[in-house]
XYZ file of N, CA and C in Angstrom:
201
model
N 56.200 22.187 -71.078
C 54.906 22.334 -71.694
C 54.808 21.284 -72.792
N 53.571 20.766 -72.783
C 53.449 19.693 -73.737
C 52.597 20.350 -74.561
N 52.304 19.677 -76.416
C 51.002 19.731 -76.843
C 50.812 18.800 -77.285
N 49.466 18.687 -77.221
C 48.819 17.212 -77.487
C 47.467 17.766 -78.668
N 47.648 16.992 -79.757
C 46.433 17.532 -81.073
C 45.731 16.316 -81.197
N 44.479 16.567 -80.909
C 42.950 15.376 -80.474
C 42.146 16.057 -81.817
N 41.451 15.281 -82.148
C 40.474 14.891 -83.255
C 39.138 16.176 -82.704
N 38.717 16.892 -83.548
C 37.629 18.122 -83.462
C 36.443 17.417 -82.678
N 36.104 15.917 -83.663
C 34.831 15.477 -83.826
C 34.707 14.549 -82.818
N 35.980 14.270 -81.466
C 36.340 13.101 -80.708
C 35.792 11.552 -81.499
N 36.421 11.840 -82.095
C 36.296 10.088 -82.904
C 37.471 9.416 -82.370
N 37.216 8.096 -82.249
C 38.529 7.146 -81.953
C 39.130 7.033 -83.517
N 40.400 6.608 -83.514
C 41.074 6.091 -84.248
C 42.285 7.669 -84.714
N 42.739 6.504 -86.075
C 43.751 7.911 -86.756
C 42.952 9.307 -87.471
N 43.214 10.006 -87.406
C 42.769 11.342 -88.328
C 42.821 11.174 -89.537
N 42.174 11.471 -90.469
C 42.244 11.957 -91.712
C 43.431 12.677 -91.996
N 43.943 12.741 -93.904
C 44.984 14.008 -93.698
C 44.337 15.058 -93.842
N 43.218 15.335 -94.202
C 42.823 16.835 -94.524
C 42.193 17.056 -93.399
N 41.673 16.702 -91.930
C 41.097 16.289 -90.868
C 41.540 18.021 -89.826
N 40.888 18.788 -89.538
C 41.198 19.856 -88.804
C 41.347 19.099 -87.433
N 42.444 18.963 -87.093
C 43.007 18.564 -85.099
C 42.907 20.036 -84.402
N 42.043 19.426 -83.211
C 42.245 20.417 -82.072
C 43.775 20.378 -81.300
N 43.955 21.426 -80.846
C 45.025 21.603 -80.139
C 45.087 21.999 -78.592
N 45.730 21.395 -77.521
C 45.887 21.314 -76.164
C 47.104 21.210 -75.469
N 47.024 22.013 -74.639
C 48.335 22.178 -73.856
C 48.056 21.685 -72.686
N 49.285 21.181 -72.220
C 49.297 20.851 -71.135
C 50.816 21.410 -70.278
N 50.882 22.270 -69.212
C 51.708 22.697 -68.173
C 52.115 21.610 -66.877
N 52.942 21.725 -66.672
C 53.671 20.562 -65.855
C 54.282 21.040 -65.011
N 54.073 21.691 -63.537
C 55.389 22.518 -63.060
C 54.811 22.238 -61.318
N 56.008 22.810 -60.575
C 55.488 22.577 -58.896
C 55.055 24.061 -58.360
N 54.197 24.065 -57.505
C 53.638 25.194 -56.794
C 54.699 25.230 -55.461
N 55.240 26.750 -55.532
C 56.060 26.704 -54.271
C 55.183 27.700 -53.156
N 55.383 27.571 -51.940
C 54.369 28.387 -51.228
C 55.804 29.439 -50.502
N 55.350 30.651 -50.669
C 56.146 31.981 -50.169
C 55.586 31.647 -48.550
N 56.090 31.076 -47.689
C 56.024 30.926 -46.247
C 56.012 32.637 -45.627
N 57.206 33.070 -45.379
C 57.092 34.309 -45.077
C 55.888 35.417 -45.713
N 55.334 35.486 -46.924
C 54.326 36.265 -47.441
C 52.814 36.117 -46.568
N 53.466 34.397 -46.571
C 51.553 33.832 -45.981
C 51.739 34.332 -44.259
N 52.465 33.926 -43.358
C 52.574 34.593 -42.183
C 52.566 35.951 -41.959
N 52.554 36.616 -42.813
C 52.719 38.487 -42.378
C 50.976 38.831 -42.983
N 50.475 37.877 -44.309
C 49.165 37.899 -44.504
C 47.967 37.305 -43.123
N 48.693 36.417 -42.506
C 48.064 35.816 -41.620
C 47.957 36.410 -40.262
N 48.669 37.318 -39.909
C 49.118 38.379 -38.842
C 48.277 39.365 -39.181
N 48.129 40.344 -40.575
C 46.998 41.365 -40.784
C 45.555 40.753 -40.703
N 44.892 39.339 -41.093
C 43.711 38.766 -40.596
C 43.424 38.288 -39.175
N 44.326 38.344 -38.126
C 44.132 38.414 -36.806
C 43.828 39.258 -36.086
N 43.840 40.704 -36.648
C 43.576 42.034 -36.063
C 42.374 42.326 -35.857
N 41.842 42.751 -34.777
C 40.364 43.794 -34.758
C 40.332 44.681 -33.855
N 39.385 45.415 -34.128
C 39.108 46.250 -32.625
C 37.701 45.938 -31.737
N 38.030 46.369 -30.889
C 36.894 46.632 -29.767
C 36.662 47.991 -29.330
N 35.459 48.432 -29.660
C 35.438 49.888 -29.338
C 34.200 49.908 -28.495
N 34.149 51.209 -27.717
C 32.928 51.543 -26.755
C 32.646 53.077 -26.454
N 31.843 53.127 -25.905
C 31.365 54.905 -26.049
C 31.597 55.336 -24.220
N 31.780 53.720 -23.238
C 32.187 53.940 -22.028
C 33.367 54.288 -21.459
N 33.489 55.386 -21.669
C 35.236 55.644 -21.103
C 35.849 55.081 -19.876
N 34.909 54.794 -18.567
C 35.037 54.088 -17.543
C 35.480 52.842 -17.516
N 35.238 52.145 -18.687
C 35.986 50.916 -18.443
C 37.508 50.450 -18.734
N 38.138 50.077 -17.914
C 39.573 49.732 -18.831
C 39.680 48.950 -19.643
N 40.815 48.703 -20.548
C 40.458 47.647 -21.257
C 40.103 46.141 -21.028
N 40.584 45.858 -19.939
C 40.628 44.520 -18.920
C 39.451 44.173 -19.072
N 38.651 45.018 -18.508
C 37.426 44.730 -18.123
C 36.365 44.666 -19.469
N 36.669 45.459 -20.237
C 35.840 45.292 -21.274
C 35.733 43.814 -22.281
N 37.139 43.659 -22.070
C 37.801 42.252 -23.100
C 37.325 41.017 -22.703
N 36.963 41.251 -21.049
C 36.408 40.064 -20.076
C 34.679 40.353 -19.922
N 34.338 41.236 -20.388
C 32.873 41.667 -19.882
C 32.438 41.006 -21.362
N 31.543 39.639 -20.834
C 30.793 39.259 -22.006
C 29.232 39.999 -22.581
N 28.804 39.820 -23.846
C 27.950 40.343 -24.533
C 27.172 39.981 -25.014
């Protein structure tokens, strides 16, 4: 973590000593990606159902019967 103290009024040059500086951080770090988390998330967004009130059909036929 860095901080970096910039001028209130963004003026160029040096500060004053009695001069109130803003203060800013800056974070520096790597993003790791949880592989296994995102595949088991990606497996529950592939799911749906198909439902019908026709009991006659099997599922075969329903999955292939367009709409």
């Amino acid at each position: 973590m860095k901080t970096i103290k910039k001028r209130e009024a963004g003026k160029k040059g040096r500060p004053l000593k009695n001069e109130k500086l803003k203060t800013c951080y800056r974070i520096d770090g790597i993003i790791k990606v949880n592989d296994a988390f995102v595949l088991k998330e990606m497996e529950k967004m592939g799911l749906f159902i198909l439902a019908s009130n026709d009991i006659s059909l099997s599922p075969e036929v329903y999955i292939s019967t367009p709409f």
